[in-house]
Amino acid sequence: MASTHFNCTGCGKCCTDLRLPLTFPEAVRWLERGGQVELLCEALPWPVEPEADNAYAAYKRKRTFAADSGELPIRVGVTLAATFSGPCPNLGEDKRCGIYETRPLVCRVYPAEINPFFTLKPEFKLCPQDAWQAPTPFAIDGVLVDAVTRDAIDASRRADESSVEMKRALCEHLGVDQASVANEGFVCVTPERERLLVALIEVQKDNGVHSAPPQAWTLVSNRRATVDTLIQVGALSTMDVDASRDGSHYIGLKGCL
Ligand code: SF4
Ligand code: SF4
C-alpha cells in the first residue's frame, strides 16, 4: 500500500497569484468584500452524445450546459474565479487566512484534487517537503482518507453540478457568448463588480430560470488550425486577437494560473 502523508504547515504558498474557483455564494461574498471575480469560459464540441459508460464525458456533462456554436452542438463550462496577483487579499502578514472559517471550498481542498480523474501528486503541489511528512495518512493508494477534505470535495462537486443552469443564466444576463476550446485556454470575462454582483444575486434568486433566447456561442482559439477546423464543421470561431472586447480577453493554457 502506498500512502501519502500530509499536514498543512501554514506556509501560505498556495494563497498567491491565483484564479480561485468559487461557488455562487462564495463569489457574492468575495465581491462584497471588494475582491475581483472573473468568468472563465470554455466549451467542448459535443456533436454526438457519448456512450452512457463514458465516465469522463458524464463528469463533464454534469458541469456544463448545452449550447450551439453555429451548426455545432457544444457544452459550455463556466468557472467563477476570484482573481488576484500577489498574496490573496485575505492572507495576513503572519500567513494566516483572515477568513479561515468561511474560506472558499477550494481552499479547504488543496492540495487534494476536486476532479476525480486527477491523482494527487505531491511533486506538482506548492507545499513544502515537511508538509508531506506528517504522521497521519492523507491518501492511501491514491484514495483520500482525510474525512474533512473529502467532505469539502463532495460539497464542491455538488455545488458545481447544481449551479450549471445558473451559470447559463448568468452568461445570458451579462451577454457573455464567447468561450475557448476546452484544454487550449479560457476566455476570461471581467464584468464591472457591481454589475456582476447584481447579476449573481438575480440569477440565484431565479434559480437559473431566464427567459432570454438561446445565445449563439463563438469559439475562440489562439491556434489557426483549431479555428479553421471549427469553421469547416459549421461552428462560429475566431482567433483570439480578433475576439478581444472590453472586459474580456483570451488566456492560452500556459498563461493560466
Ligand atoms: S481565502 Fe484564505 S485560504 Fe483561500 S487563498 Fe485566500 S488566504 Fe488562502
Ligand atoms: S502550500 Fe500546502 S502547506 Fe503551504 S499553506 Fe498551502 S496547503 Fe498548507
Tab-separated table of N, CA, C and O in Angstrom, residues 4-13 111 122-123 125-136 138:
chain	number	residue	atom	x	y	z
A	4	THR	N	0.140	8.493	1.251
A	4	THR	CA	0.634	9.866	1.202
A	4	THR	C	0.277	10.517	2.525
A	4	THR	O	-0.881	10.460	2.952
A	5	HIS	N	1.270	11.072	3.174
A	5	HIS	CA	1.038	11.743	4.462
A	5	HIS	C	1.096	13.247	4.234
A	5	HIS	O	1.919	13.730	3.465
A	6	PHE	N	0.227	13.964	4.904
A	6	PHE	CA	0.219	15.430	4.697
A	6	PHE	C	-0.333	16.139	5.922
A	6	PHE	O	-1.285	15.682	6.549
A	7	ASN	N	0.265	17.274	6.211
A	7	ASN	CA	-0.309	18.194	7.193
A	7	ASN	C	0.123	19.605	6.785
A	7	ASN	O	1.307	19.853	6.554
A	8	CYS	N	-0.843	20.499	6.657
A	8	CYS	CA	-0.547	21.865	6.219
A	8	CYS	C	0.397	22.547	7.215
A	8	CYS	O	0.154	22.528	8.422
A	9	THR	N	1.457	23.159	6.693
A	9	THR	CA	2.403	23.869	7.563
A	9	THR	C	2.033	25.343	7.718
A	9	THR	O	2.703	26.063	8.453
A	10	GLY	N	1.004	25.775	6.958
A	10	GLY	CA	0.609	27.181	7.029
A	10	GLY	C	1.613	28.109	6.354
A	10	GLY	O	1.722	29.280	6.718
A	11	CYS	N	2.311	27.582	5.335
A	11	CYS	CA	3.350	28.406	4.698
A	11	CYS	C	2.752	29.514	3.822
A	11	CYS	O	3.418	30.490	3.508
A	12	GLY	N	1.501	29.346	3.386
A	12	GLY	CA	0.822	30.373	2.598
A	12	GLY	C	1.192	30.400	1.124
A	12	GLY	O	0.718	31.255	0.373
A	13	LYS	N	2.007	29.437	0.667
A	13	LYS	CA	2.420	29.465	-0.745
A	13	LYS	C	1.259	29.277	-1.707
A	13	LYS	O	1.290	29.745	-2.833
A	111	PRO	N	-4.138	20.435	-0.748
A	111	PRO	CA	-3.591	20.094	-2.058
A	111	PRO	C	-4.273	18.906	-2.751
A	111	PRO	O	-3.738	18.379	-3.732
A	122	PRO	N	2.203	14.938	-5.026
A	122	PRO	CA	2.895	15.942	-4.213
A	122	PRO	C	3.906	16.771	-4.996
A	122	PRO	O	4.076	17.954	-4.731
A	123	GLU	N	4.572	16.157	-5.982
A	123	GLU	CA	5.614	16.887	-6.717
A	123	GLU	C	5.042	18.054	-7.533
A	123	GLU	O	5.777	18.939	-7.947
A	125	LYS	N	2.615	20.013	-6.322
A	125	LYS	CA	1.966	20.927	-5.365
A	125	LYS	C	2.981	21.903	-4.785
A	125	LYS	O	4.187	21.659	-4.800
A	126	LEU	N	2.452	23.007	-4.255
A	126	LEU	CA	3.322	24.063	-3.740
A	126	LEU	C	3.792	23.806	-2.302
A	126	LEU	O	4.670	24.503	-1.805
A	127	CYS	N	3.217	22.816	-1.660
A	127	CYS	CA	3.505	22.565	-0.246
A	127	CYS	C	4.970	22.148	-0.055
A	127	CYS	O	5.508	21.391	-0.869
A	128	PRO	N	5.592	22.631	1.015
A	128	PRO	CA	6.998	22.274	1.251
A	128	PRO	C	7.139	20.813	1.668
A	128	PRO	O	6.177	20.174	2.063
A	129	GLN	N	8.362	20.336	1.582
A	129	GLN	CA	8.667	18.926	1.890
A	129	GLN	C	8.126	18.488	3.244
A	129	GLN	O	7.544	17.421	3.378
A	130	ASP	N	8.327	19.349	4.273
A	130	ASP	CA	7.941	18.888	5.615
A	130	ASP	C	6.428	18.697	5.755
A	130	ASP	O	5.972	17.981	6.632
A	131	ALA	N	5.631	19.327	4.846
A	131	ALA	CA	4.175	19.133	4.909
A	131	ALA	C	3.806	17.678	4.582
A	131	ALA	O	2.763	17.186	5.016
A	132	TRP	N	4.670	17.006	3.819
A	132	TRP	CA	4.376	15.629	3.385
A	132	TRP	C	4.960	14.597	4.337
A	132	TRP	O	5.032	13.424	4.006
A	133	GLN	N	5.398	15.058	5.507
A	133	GLN	CA	5.983	14.109	6.455
A	133	GLN	C	5.162	13.997	7.738
A	133	GLN	O	5.681	13.619	8.787
A	134	ALA	N	3.888	14.349	7.642
A	134	ALA	CA	3.007	14.254	8.814
A	134	ALA	C	2.775	12.782	9.156
A	134	ALA	O	2.851	11.920	8.282
A	135	PRO	N	2.490	12.473	10.420
A	135	PRO	CA	2.274	11.061	10.787
A	135	PRO	C	0.972	10.474	10.224
A	135	PRO	O	0.884	9.291	9.953
A	136	THR	N	-0.053	11.329	10.029
A	136	THR	CA	-1.364	10.805	9.645
A	136	THR	C	-1.471	10.644	8.132
A	136	THR	O	-1.171	11.580	7.389
A	138	PHE	N	-2.939	10.838	4.529
A	138	PHE	CA	-3.876	11.749	3.860
A	138	PHE	C	-4.584	10.982	2.729
A	138	PHE	O	-5.771	11.143	2.498
